[in-house]
Tab-separated table of C-alpha atoms and ligand atoms in Angstrom:
chain	number	residue	atom	x	y	z
A	1	MET	CA	135.001	132.957	73.131
A	2	SER	CA	130.517	133.620	71.944
A	3	SER	CA	130.252	137.154	74.004
A	4	ARG	CA	127.513	139.173	74.027
A	5	ASN	CA	127.965	143.078	72.646
A	6	GLY	CA	130.913	142.226	74.715
A	7	ALA	CA	129.267	139.907	77.758
A	8	ARG	CA	129.238	136.704	78.727
A	9	HIS	CA	127.274	134.099	77.070
A	10	VAL	CA	126.162	131.473	79.903
A	11	VAL	CA	123.429	128.779	78.794
A	12	ILE	CA	121.801	126.914	80.724
A	13	VAL	CA	119.386	123.935	80.523
A	14	GLY	CA	116.230	123.716	83.350
A	15	GLY	CA	114.706	126.215	85.251
A	16	GLY	CA	114.223	123.971	88.480
A	17	PHE	CA	115.341	125.165	91.249
A	18	ALA	CA	119.158	124.593	90.157
A	19	GLY	CA	118.702	126.594	86.912
A	20	LEU	CA	116.501	128.992	88.115
A	21	GLY	CA	119.052	129.763	91.292
A	22	CYS	CA	121.921	129.815	89.351
A	23	ALA	CA	120.270	132.276	86.369
A	24	GLN	CA	119.014	134.276	89.499
A	25	LYS	CA	122.902	135.102	91.140
A	26	LEU	CA	124.091	135.522	87.761
A	27	ALA	CA	121.624	137.785	86.595
A	28	ASP	CA	122.545	140.760	89.293
A	29	HIS	CA	125.759	140.846	86.953
A	30	GLN	CA	125.039	143.001	84.123
A	31	ASP	CA	128.406	142.135	82.056
A	32	VAL	CA	127.175	138.199	81.521
A	33	HIS	CA	124.669	137.239	79.246
A	34	VAL	CA	121.820	134.236	80.433
A	35	THR	CA	119.904	132.418	77.541
A	36	LEU	CA	117.902	130.107	80.132
A	37	LEU	CA	116.280	126.695	78.065
A	38	ASP	CA	113.344	124.942	79.048
A	39	ARG	CA	111.097	122.722	77.765
A	40	ASN	CA	108.023	124.255	79.561
A	41	ASN	CA	107.404	127.527	79.964
A	42	TYR	CA	107.189	127.230	83.708
A	43	HIS	CA	109.440	126.989	86.347
A	44	GLN	CA	107.328	123.817	89.114
A	45	PHE	CA	106.912	123.405	92.350
A	46	GLN	CA	107.669	119.942	92.551
A	47	PRO	CA	107.177	119.368	96.378
A	48	LEU	CA	102.991	120.728	96.445
A	49	LEU	CA	102.605	118.623	92.696
A	50	TYR	CA	100.258	115.974	95.546
A	51	GLN	CA	98.596	118.814	96.680
A	52	VAL	CA	97.590	119.715	92.915
A	53	ALA	CA	96.936	115.835	92.593
A	54	THR	CA	95.193	115.722	95.321
A	55	SER	CA	93.122	119.091	94.693
A	56	LEU	CA	93.823	121.381	97.489
A	57	LEU	CA	95.661	123.571	95.079
A	58	ALA	CA	95.641	124.654	91.936
A	59	PRO	CA	98.137	124.062	89.219
A	60	ALA	CA	99.179	128.057	88.669
A	61	ASP	CA	99.464	128.069	92.230
A	62	ILE	CA	102.136	125.777	92.327
A	63	ALA	CA	104.252	127.300	88.607
A	64	HIS	CA	105.241	130.120	87.065
A	65	SER	CA	106.061	131.956	84.449
A	66	LEU	CA	110.100	131.936	84.013
A	67	ARG	CA	109.461	134.853	82.066
A	68	ALA	CA	107.983	137.029	84.668
A	69	VAL	CA	110.554	135.922	87.238
A	70	PHE	CA	113.296	137.145	84.869
A	71	ALA	CA	110.452	139.715	82.883
A	72	ALA	CA	112.880	143.440	85.294
A	73	GLN	CA	116.095	141.841	84.182
A	74	ASP	CA	116.561	142.129	80.252
A	75	ASN	CA	120.191	140.326	80.765
A	76	VAL	CA	118.666	137.362	81.410
A	77	GLU	CA	116.545	135.220	78.140
A	78	VAL	CA	114.076	133.031	78.102
A	79	GLN	CA	113.727	130.290	75.508
A	80	LEU	CA	111.190	127.687	75.403
A	81	ALA	CA	113.669	123.973	73.112
A	82	GLU	CA	114.091	120.693	74.209
A	83	ILE	CA	117.471	120.106	74.287
A	84	SER	CA	118.164	116.638	72.919
A	85	GLU	CA	122.096	117.365	72.054
A	86	VAL	CA	124.985	118.130	74.113
A	87	ASP	CA	128.822	118.915	73.109
A	88	LEU	CA	130.190	119.512	76.091
A	89	ALA	CA	134.080	120.373	74.239
A	90	SER	CA	132.550	123.166	72.185
A	91	LYS	CA	129.386	124.178	75.283
A	92	THR	CA	127.206	123.324	72.706
A	93	VAL	CA	122.959	122.797	73.241
A	94	LYS	CA	121.315	121.608	70.692
A	95	SER	CA	117.147	121.299	70.659
A	96	SER	CA	115.258	118.632	68.213
A	97	ASP	CA	113.803	121.639	66.362
A	98	GLY	CA	116.984	122.889	64.736
A	99	GLY	CA	117.934	125.747	68.061
A	100	GLU	CA	121.703	125.446	68.907
A	101	TRP	CA	122.728	127.435	71.886
A	102	SER	CA	126.937	127.969	72.739
A	103	GLY	CA	128.311	129.938	75.510
A	104	ASP	CA	131.405	130.387	77.205
A	105	ALA	CA	129.754	128.275	80.067
A	106	LEU	CA	127.299	125.935	79.948
A	107	VAL	CA	125.559	124.425	83.040
A	108	LEU	CA	123.206	121.787	82.957
A	109	ALA	CA	120.173	121.625	85.902
A	110	ALA	CA	117.727	119.233	83.441
A	111	GLY	CA	116.285	117.527	86.922
A	112	SER	CA	115.475	113.809	87.047
A	113	GLN	CA	112.345	111.760	85.372
A	114	PRO	CA	110.545	108.755	86.991
A	115	ASN	CA	112.394	105.605	87.317
A	116	PHE	CA	109.641	102.087	86.818
A	117	PHE	CA	113.144	100.039	87.090
A	118	GLY	CA	111.726	97.725	84.792
A	119	THR	CA	108.478	97.435	85.866
A	120	GLN	CA	105.746	95.255	83.868
A	121	GLY	CA	103.481	97.809	82.507
A	122	ALA	CA	104.332	100.463	85.243
A	123	PRO	CA	105.620	103.980	82.054
A	124	GLU	CA	101.890	102.925	80.012
A	125	ASN	CA	99.416	101.805	82.771
A	126	SER	CA	100.398	104.179	86.741
A	127	PHE	CA	100.193	107.316	87.175
A	128	PRO	CA	103.167	108.934	87.931
A	129	LEU	CA	104.276	112.092	89.880
A	130	TYR	CA	106.780	114.063	88.719
A	131	SER	CA	105.543	117.466	87.057
A	132	LEU	CA	102.514	119.530	86.516
A	133	ASN	CA	101.331	118.147	84.185
A	134	ASN	CA	101.224	114.136	86.151
A	135	ALA	CA	99.555	115.844	88.379
A	136	THR	CA	96.501	117.163	86.505
A	137	ARG	CA	96.618	114.085	84.559
A	138	LEU	CA	96.040	112.111	88.306
A	139	ARG	CA	93.979	115.140	89.635
A	140	SER	CA	91.111	113.874	86.523
A	141	ARG	CA	92.235	110.175	87.401
A	142	ILE	CA	90.967	110.678	91.076
A	143	LEU	CA	87.983	112.535	90.179
A	144	GLY	CA	87.037	110.504	87.006
A	145	LEU	CA	86.234	108.194	88.783
A	146	LEU	CA	83.918	109.379	91.591
A	147	GLU	CA	82.470	110.891	88.555
A	148	GLN	CA	82.140	107.206	87.190
A	149	VAL	CA	80.964	105.214	90.496
A	150	ASP	CA	78.442	108.519	91.317
A	151	ARG	CA	76.621	106.808	87.865
A	152	ASP	CA	77.438	103.293	88.570
A	153	PRO	CA	78.712	102.822	92.635
A	154	LYS	CA	78.727	98.833	90.940
A	155	LEU	CA	82.098	100.043	89.932
A	156	ILE	CA	83.245	100.049	93.881
A	157	ASP	CA	83.544	96.268	92.952
A	158	ARG	CA	85.818	95.832	90.294
A	159	GLY	CA	88.317	97.891	91.803
A	160	ALA	CA	87.381	102.145	91.207
A	161	LEU	CA	87.753	102.863	94.701
A	162	ASN	CA	90.847	101.133	95.154
A	163	PHE	CA	94.701	103.715	95.313
A	164	VAL	CA	97.594	101.853	94.760
A	165	ILE	CA	100.749	103.927	95.583
A	166	VAL	CA	103.977	102.736	94.521
A	167	GLY	CA	106.577	104.116	97.072
A	168	GLY	CA	107.418	104.726	100.774
A	169	GLY	CA	109.220	107.951	100.250
A	170	PRO	CA	108.025	111.422	100.738
A	171	THR	CA	106.052	111.982	97.746
A	172	GLY	CA	104.494	108.584	98.367
A	173	VAL	CA	104.008	108.610	102.025
A	174	GLU	CA	102.200	112.523	101.723
A	175	VAL	CA	99.920	111.260	98.123
A	176	ALA	CA	98.552	108.561	100.561
A	177	GLY	CA	98.072	110.585	103.519
A	178	ALA	CA	96.185	113.674	100.794
A	179	ILE	CA	93.752	111.008	99.422
A	180	GLY	CA	92.951	109.938	103.076
A	181	ASP	CA	91.903	112.674	103.816
A	182	MET	CA	90.682	114.344	100.522
A	183	ILE	CA	88.387	110.794	100.872
A	184	GLU	CA	87.177	111.427	105.087
A	185	LEU	CA	86.886	115.368	104.345
A	186	THR	CA	86.411	117.467	101.060
A	187	LEU	CA	85.127	114.646	98.902
A	188	PRO	CA	81.452	113.999	100.737
A	189	ALA	CA	81.074	117.107	100.882
A	190	GLU	CA	80.472	117.494	96.736
A	191	TYR	CA	80.365	113.352	96.101
A	192	HIS	CA	76.870	112.882	98.379
A	193	ASN	CA	75.965	109.726	96.170
A	194	VAL	CA	79.355	107.333	96.846
A	195	ASP	CA	80.078	105.647	99.225
A	196	THR	CA	82.819	107.218	100.633
A	197	SER	CA	83.735	104.718	103.199
A	198	ARG	CA	83.930	101.330	100.660
A	199	ALA	CA	87.738	103.211	99.447
A	200	HIS	CA	90.646	101.544	100.126
A	201	ILE	CA	94.180	103.119	100.373
A	202	TYR	CA	97.053	100.663	99.726
A	203	LEU	CA	100.714	101.903	100.010
A	204	VAL	CA	103.657	99.234	98.975
A	205	ASP	CA	107.084	100.060	99.396
A	206	LEU	CA	110.155	97.011	98.932
A	207	GLY	CA	112.064	98.279	102.632
A	208	ASP	CA	110.822	97.309	106.141
A	209	VAL	CA	109.940	101.094	107.164
A	210	LEU	CA	108.201	104.021	105.211
A	211	LEU	CA	110.944	107.240	104.952
A	212	LYS	CA	113.353	105.808	106.212
A	213	PRO	CA	116.028	107.790	106.604
A	214	PHE	CA	113.797	109.656	109.745
A	215	SER	CA	114.276	108.114	113.078
A	216	ASP	CA	112.600	104.508	114.289
A	217	LYS	CA	109.902	106.639	116.785
A	218	ALA	CA	109.387	108.989	113.597
A	219	HIS	CA	108.354	105.777	111.330
A	220	GLY	CA	106.101	104.616	114.796
A	221	TYR	CA	104.339	108.472	113.937
A	222	VAL	CA	104.265	107.989	110.227
A	223	ALA	CA	102.197	104.020	110.565
A	224	LYS	CA	99.949	105.720	112.817
A	225	VAL	CA	99.056	108.511	111.051
A	226	LEU	CA	98.492	107.327	107.748
A	227	LYS	CA	96.224	103.895	110.266
A	228	GLU	CA	94.088	106.709	111.386
A	229	LYS	CA	93.611	107.810	107.446
A	230	GLY	CA	93.018	104.136	106.044
A	231	VAL	CA	95.977	103.933	104.349
A	232	ASP	CA	97.326	100.127	103.871
A	233	VAL	CA	99.927	99.602	104.484
A	234	HIS	CA	102.533	96.913	102.573
A	235	LEU	CA	105.958	96.062	103.718
A	236	GLY	CA	108.414	94.210	102.800
A	237	THR	CA	106.398	94.333	99.324
A	238	SER	CA	107.401	95.436	95.751
A	239	VAL	CA	104.946	96.083	92.422
A	240	LYS	CA	105.412	94.008	90.112
A	241	GLU	CA	102.881	94.596	87.498
A	242	VAL	CA	101.227	97.099	86.326
A	243	HIS	CA	97.842	96.689	83.811
A	244	THR	CA	95.022	99.209	83.451
A	245	GLY	CA	92.849	97.085	85.842
A	246	HIS	CA	95.122	95.722	88.503
A	247	ALA	CA	98.119	95.685	90.106
A	248	VAL	CA	100.101	92.385	90.709
A	249	LEU	CA	101.981	92.329	94.170
A	250	SER	CA	105.545	90.818	94.397
A	251	ASP	CA	103.487	88.590	97.221
A	252	GLY	CA	101.568	87.119	94.231
A	253	ARG	CA	98.395	89.472	95.556
A	254	LEU	CA	96.440	91.041	92.431
A	255	ILE	CA	94.523	94.432	93.662
A	256	PRO	CA	91.703	96.119	91.277
A	257	SER	CA	92.474	99.494	90.495
A	258	ARG	CA	92.387	101.592	87.926
A	259	CYS	CA	94.826	104.078	90.156
A	260	VAL	CA	98.233	102.559	90.251
A	261	ILE	CA	100.159	105.965	91.277
A	262	TRP	CA	104.456	105.753	90.772
A	263	ALA	CA	106.514	107.198	92.991
A	264	GLY	CA	108.575	104.319	93.080
A	265	GLY	CA	111.866	106.623	92.163
A	266	ILE	CA	113.885	108.882	90.473
A	267	LYS	CA	117.070	108.593	87.473
A	268	ALA	CA	118.610	111.787	85.710
A	269	ALA	CA	116.712	113.450	82.941
A	270	PRO	CA	117.896	111.998	79.631
A	271	VAL	CA	120.095	115.063	79.335
A	272	ALA	CA	122.797	112.817	81.213
A	273	THR	CA	122.743	110.582	78.579
A	274	GLU	CA	123.624	112.742	75.703
A	275	CYS	CA	126.509	114.632	77.849
A	276	GLY	CA	128.529	111.294	76.775
A	277	LEU	CA	129.616	110.944	80.409
A	278	ALA	CA	129.869	107.787	82.515
A	279	GLN	CA	126.401	107.884	84.659
A	280	GLY	CA	126.099	106.402	87.893
A	281	ARG	CA	123.476	105.835	90.512
A	282	GLY	CA	119.759	106.433	89.400
A	283	GLY	CA	122.077	108.115	86.080
A	284	ARG	CA	123.943	111.084	87.590
A	285	VAL	CA	126.618	112.628	85.863
A	286	ASP	CA	129.329	113.006	88.413
A	287	VAL	CA	130.839	116.447	89.394
A	288	GLN	CA	133.417	117.488	90.412
A	289	PRO	CA	133.741	119.879	94.567
A	290	ASP	CA	133.915	122.795	92.383
A	291	LEU	CA	130.433	121.204	90.691
A	292	ALA	CA	132.074	121.245	86.807
A	293	PHE	CA	132.137	117.863	84.953
A	294	ASP	CA	135.920	115.976	85.162
A	295	GLY	CA	137.996	116.733	81.843
A	296	HIS	CA	135.063	119.768	81.107
A	297	PRO	CA	135.757	123.311	83.397
A	298	GLY	CA	133.154	125.412	82.170
A	299	VAL	CA	130.717	123.079	81.960
A	300	TYR	CA	128.569	122.509	85.179
A	301	GLY	CA	125.992	120.351	86.682
A	302	VAL	CA	123.915	121.264	89.282
A	303	GLY	CA	120.789	120.055	91.433
A	304	ASP	CA	119.211	116.349	90.548
A	305	ILE	CA	120.997	115.195	87.535
A	306	ALA	CA	124.562	115.837	89.008
A	307	ASN	CA	125.986	113.028	91.767
A	308	ILE	CA	126.741	115.838	94.032
A	309	SER	CA	129.840	114.024	97.109
A	310	GLY	CA	128.691	115.841	100.913
A	311	PRO	CA	131.089	116.418	103.056
A	312	ASP	CA	131.103	112.606	103.389
A	313	GLY	CA	131.790	111.340	100.752
A	314	LYS	CA	128.581	110.092	99.878
A	315	PRO	CA	125.814	111.991	97.139
A	316	LEU	CA	123.872	114.280	98.732
A	317	PRO	CA	119.628	113.601	98.239
A	318	GLN	CA	117.898	114.602	95.496
A	319	LEU	CA	115.811	117.893	97.385
A	320	GLY	CA	115.238	121.308	96.504
A	321	SER	CA	117.358	122.896	99.034
A	322	VAL	CA	120.749	120.669	97.076
A	323	ALA	CA	119.881	122.585	94.190
A	324	LEU	CA	119.264	125.823	94.552
A	325	GLN	CA	121.818	126.042	96.389
A	326	SER	CA	124.572	123.695	93.601
A	327	GLY	CA	123.000	126.402	91.252
A	328	LYS	CA	124.011	129.473	92.906
A	329	ALA	CA	127.576	127.878	94.249
A	330	ALA	CA	127.535	127.111	90.127
A	331	ALA	CA	127.351	130.703	88.807
A	332	GLU	CA	129.761	131.910	91.649
A	333	ASN	CA	131.900	130.052	90.180
A	334	ILE	CA	131.040	130.554	86.560
A	335	LEU	CA	131.650	134.405	87.892
A	336	ALA	CA	134.847	133.454	89.506
A	337	ASP	CA	136.611	131.668	86.000
A	338	PHE	CA	135.073	135.173	84.271
A	339	GLU	CA	136.920	137.188	86.552
A	340	GLY	CA	140.427	134.106	86.648
A	341	LYS	CA	139.710	133.834	90.404
A	342	PRO	CA	140.410	130.516	92.114
A	343	ARG	CA	137.007	128.470	92.204
A	344	LYS	CA	135.448	126.999	95.822
A	345	ASP	CA	133.583	123.552	95.887
A	346	PHE	CA	130.662	123.682	96.972
A	347	ALA	CA	129.464	123.269	100.895
A	348	TYR	CA	125.784	122.443	101.324
A	349	ARG	CA	124.368	124.163	104.330
A	350	ASP	CA	121.466	121.345	105.872
A	351	LYS	CA	118.168	122.750	106.440
A	352	GLY	CA	116.821	119.319	107.367
A	353	ILE	CA	114.466	117.009	106.111
A	354	MET	CA	110.741	116.977	106.088
A	355	ALA	CA	107.834	115.016	104.906
A	356	MET	CA	103.707	115.951	105.579
A	357	ILE	CA	101.403	113.219	105.863
A	358	GLY	CA	98.186	114.966	106.030
A	359	ARG	CA	97.184	118.541	106.713
A	360	THR	CA	98.315	119.233	110.259
A	361	GLU	CA	99.988	116.039	110.256
A	362	ALA	CA	104.596	116.043	109.609
A	363	ILE	CA	107.782	115.245	110.287
A	364	ALA	CA	110.518	117.384	110.164
A	365	ALA	CA	114.353	116.495	111.019
A	366	ILE	CA	115.923	120.139	111.460
A	367	GLY	CA	119.282	121.627	110.465
A	368	LYS	CA	122.385	119.303	110.501
A	369	LYS	CA	121.600	117.573	113.516
A	370	HIS	CA	118.565	116.748	111.974
A	371	HIS	CA	116.623	117.606	115.514
A	372	GLU	CA	113.293	115.965	115.000
A	373	VAL	CA	110.363	117.830	115.191
A	374	HIS	CA	106.585	115.577	114.761
A	375	GLY	CA	103.358	117.191	114.342
A	376	PRO	CA	102.391	121.193	114.589
A	377	LEU	CA	104.952	122.253	114.466
A	378	ALA	CA	106.823	120.490	111.881
A	379	HIS	CA	104.142	121.073	109.939
A	380	MET	CA	105.566	124.820	110.404
A	381	ALA	CA	109.593	123.985	109.699
A	382	TRP	CA	107.258	122.497	106.455
A	383	LEU	CA	106.350	124.992	105.485
A	384	GLY	CA	109.067	127.863	106.275
A	385	VAL	CA	111.537	125.647	104.298
A	386	HIS	CA	109.400	125.465	101.178
A	387	ALA	CA	108.390	128.830	101.158
A	388	SER	CA	111.890	130.115	101.330
A	389	LEU	CA	112.142	127.914	97.677
A	390	MET	CA	109.312	129.428	96.046
A	391	THR	CA	110.660	131.885	93.552
A	392	GLY	CA	108.404	135.487	94.626
A	393	THR	CA	107.323	137.262	97.391
A	394	ARG	CA	103.351	136.725	95.846
A	395	ASP	CA	103.765	132.733	95.369
A	396	LYS	CA	104.512	132.517	98.521
A	397	ILE	CA	102.478	135.253	100.150
A	398	GLU	CA	99.657	133.097	97.983
A	399	ALA	CA	100.458	129.462	99.393
A	400	ILE	CA	100.568	130.617	102.556
A	401	ILE	CA	97.014	131.713	102.295
A	402	ASP	CA	95.912	128.826	100.854
A	403	TRP	CA	97.835	126.805	103.310
A	404	GLY	CA	96.443	128.015	105.231
A	405	TRP	CA	93.026	128.138	104.568
A	406	ASP	CA	92.993	124.512	103.349
A	407	ARG	CA	94.433	123.670	107.028
A	408	PHE	CA	91.377	125.342	108.882
A	409	SER	CA	88.821	124.483	106.205
A	410	LYS	CA	87.180	120.925	104.999
A	411	THR	CA	86.019	121.796	102.450
A	412	GLY	CA	87.698	120.334	99.167
A	413	GLY	CA	89.945	123.234	96.782
A	414	PRO	CA	90.036	122.698	93.128
A	415	HIS	CA	88.216	119.634	91.964
A	416	VAL	CA	88.621	120.089	88.003
A	417	LEU	CA	88.190	117.220	86.134
A	418	ASP	CA	90.094	118.832	83.264
A	419	GLN	CA	92.216	116.493	81.409
A	420	GLY	CA	89.133	114.334	79.839
A	421	GLU	CA	92.129	111.124	78.325
A	422	ALA	CA	93.419	110.622	81.476
A	423	ALA	CA	89.554	109.655	83.606
A	424	ALA	CA	88.705	107.822	80.434
A	425	ILE	CA	88.523	104.338	81.569
A	426	ASP	CA	87.304	101.146	79.505
A	427	TRP	CA	85.666	99.015	81.922
A	428	ALA	CA	86.314	95.858	79.390
A	429	ASP	CA	89.542	96.271	79.012
A	430	ASP	CA	90.492	94.548	81.141
A	431	PRO	CA	89.439	90.330	82.089
A	432	ALA	CA	92.073	89.650	84.695
A	433	VAL	CA	89.561	91.140	87.038
A	434	MET	CA	86.445	91.171	85.764
A	435	PRO	CA	84.162	89.267	87.677
A	436	SER	CA	83.337	85.645	87.315
A	437	PRO	CA	79.884	85.274	85.391
A	438	ALA	CA	78.284	83.585	88.822
A	439	SER	CA	79.060	86.113	90.642
B	501	FAD	C1	106.784	114.780	93.726
B	501	FAD	C2	107.653	115.572	94.441
B	501	FAD	C3	107.866	116.067	95.681
B	501	FAD	C4	108.865	116.408	96.084
B	501	FAD	N1	109.435	116.994	97.009
B	501	FAD	C5	110.316	118.176	97.675
B	501	FAD	C6	110.312	118.448	98.796
B	501	FAD	O1	109.845	118.435	99.479
B	501	FAD	N2	111.195	118.722	99.118
B	501	FAD	C7	111.784	119.197	99.160
B	501	FAD	O2	114.140	119.722	99.175
B	501	FAD	N3	112.220	118.554	97.685
B	501	FAD	C8	111.749	117.372	97.442
B	501	FAD	N4	111.533	117.010	95.626
B	501	FAD	C9	112.674	117.010	95.057
B	501	FAD	C10	113.758	118.880	94.573
B	501	FAD	O3	112.010	119.497	93.677
B	501	FAD	C11	114.027	117.674	93.576
B	501	FAD	O4	115.017	117.858	93.797
B	501	FAD	C12	114.394	119.692	92.568
B	501	FAD	O5	113.017	119.926	92.628
B	501	FAD	C13	115.741	119.675	91.920
B	501	FAD	O6	115.423	120.571	91.241
B	501	FAD	P1	116.164	120.267	89.473
B	501	FAD	O7	116.405	122.040	89.203
B	501	FAD	O8	117.309	119.785	89.349
B	501	FAD	O9	115.328	119.845	88.598
B	501	FAD	P2	113.618	119.752	88.144
B	501	FAD	O10	112.949	120.971	89.626
B	501	FAD	O11	113.033	119.166	88.111
B	501	FAD	O12	113.456	121.801	86.762
B	501	FAD	C14	114.686	120.649	86.486
B	501	FAD	C15	114.142	121.532	84.935
B	501	FAD	O13	114.217	120.678	83.584
B	501	FAD	C16	113.437	121.120	82.351
B	501	FAD	N5	113.769	120.171	81.647
B	501	FAD	C17	114.591	118.369	82.017
B	501	FAD	N6	114.710	118.317	80.677
B	501	FAD	C18	114.347	119.583	79.661
B	501	FAD	C19	115.393	119.076	78.500
B	501	FAD	N7	115.020	118.664	77.381
B	501	FAD	N8	115.328	120.520	78.223
B	501	FAD	C20	114.063	121.768	78.729
B	501	FAD	N9	114.369	121.014	79.398
B	501	FAD	C21	114.288	120.142	80.317
B	501	FAD	C22	112.038	120.429	82.987
B	501	FAD	O14	111.291	121.276	82.244
B	501	FAD	C23	112.572	120.989	84.523
B	501	FAD	O15	111.241	122.562	84.608
B	501	FAD	C24	110.349	117.301	95.589
B	501	FAD	C25	110.366	116.066	93.917
B	501	FAD	C26	109.147	115.360	93.231
B	501	FAD	C27	109.411	114.772	92.520
């Protein structure tokens, strides 16, 4: 056993909802020493990435230093490390720069990454929305396009104000609605010379409805709200290719665009492959009902990286509440192991599913029975559930002030173009959509 000054040692890979939930639970036990490893020095609040991307919130509103979270707990040590090797048998992880950590228990909570499903050009040319860096890059690209159109309005004819969003799940719907609000409500105040009425938002999804897990009534509500926001929804259609200056749809249509946003799905983080265990749907690794890996009782998989079965045997969805609760439950089982007590099976407390479609429009299916509400009530439910996922009281207060401000004001948040590389566009590099010489 790799005890530290007599304390048992737990190594956690990933400081997202799952890793944080696990570390916070263990932090209350002075006879346990925790090493929390993350490639970033911050916890990012993924549900609000789209608000950073569309300039409603600043990055600092949704990212919190992991060291600050545990500043008062000297039995939790946070280290910056990108884990590239996992040895389940010895409960050891290694980083590419030579770091090595072994524990009495190991928790893998490395989350997920975008899944491009082999779509040609998507990894290089689209803007995924799964990390803080993704969100600030997308914000810079949107603002960069506006700056260029301000100087040369003819660029609109070449797709400069066409936004293509791939994926009609919560992320795609939220970002589509937020761009619609941005174009209608906040941009005209600052970009006086840009004809935002010529902006076009395309939302493309292979399925027959948006936000599939909700009811038919909710599907109607989402379609209506997005239509009001000027979003052009294309169902039963996929994006087949993404080029630097255009996207090709499965029906053969070509959309000139310099901003294709990828919200098309996720798969498990590469750490899942490093485990050497069989990977199921979305590359996730199956865990036992107690959240441990089969044959490796001291090694746990929690949050998005794991396939966790629900009461009906179907895998639980990749949600913040599943991640947070599974992280805490793994911590309880680790403590039970240390105390020689039996472990408990994980029982998920379903708080429901919800999505924001705009500043005041939302849908929520609340509680275990998924009682559905739309509009302001759903908006309040969204705020409540997501505030409960936030790490600290300060974050909760600041975010709620910002959300309230956002709801009642029509001025934008931080329209900051801070990633010049993401904003830079070479208009000559995509002949497929260049106007013909005669035009
Ligand atoms: C855009 C978006 C919107 C969402 N909206 C909602 C929502 O409204 N409500 C909801 O409930 N859920 C939502 N989700 C889902 C929810 O955010 C995830 O289910 C949840 O974040 C999963 O938590 P996790 O801890 O498993 O992984 P993550 O939160 O992804 O955390 C994983 C951590 O591991 C770190 N990491 C990864 N690989 C390594 C490595 N090799 N070495 C070291 N560190 C590593 C990462 O830096 C990260 O900090 C959304 C997700 C996205 C992407």
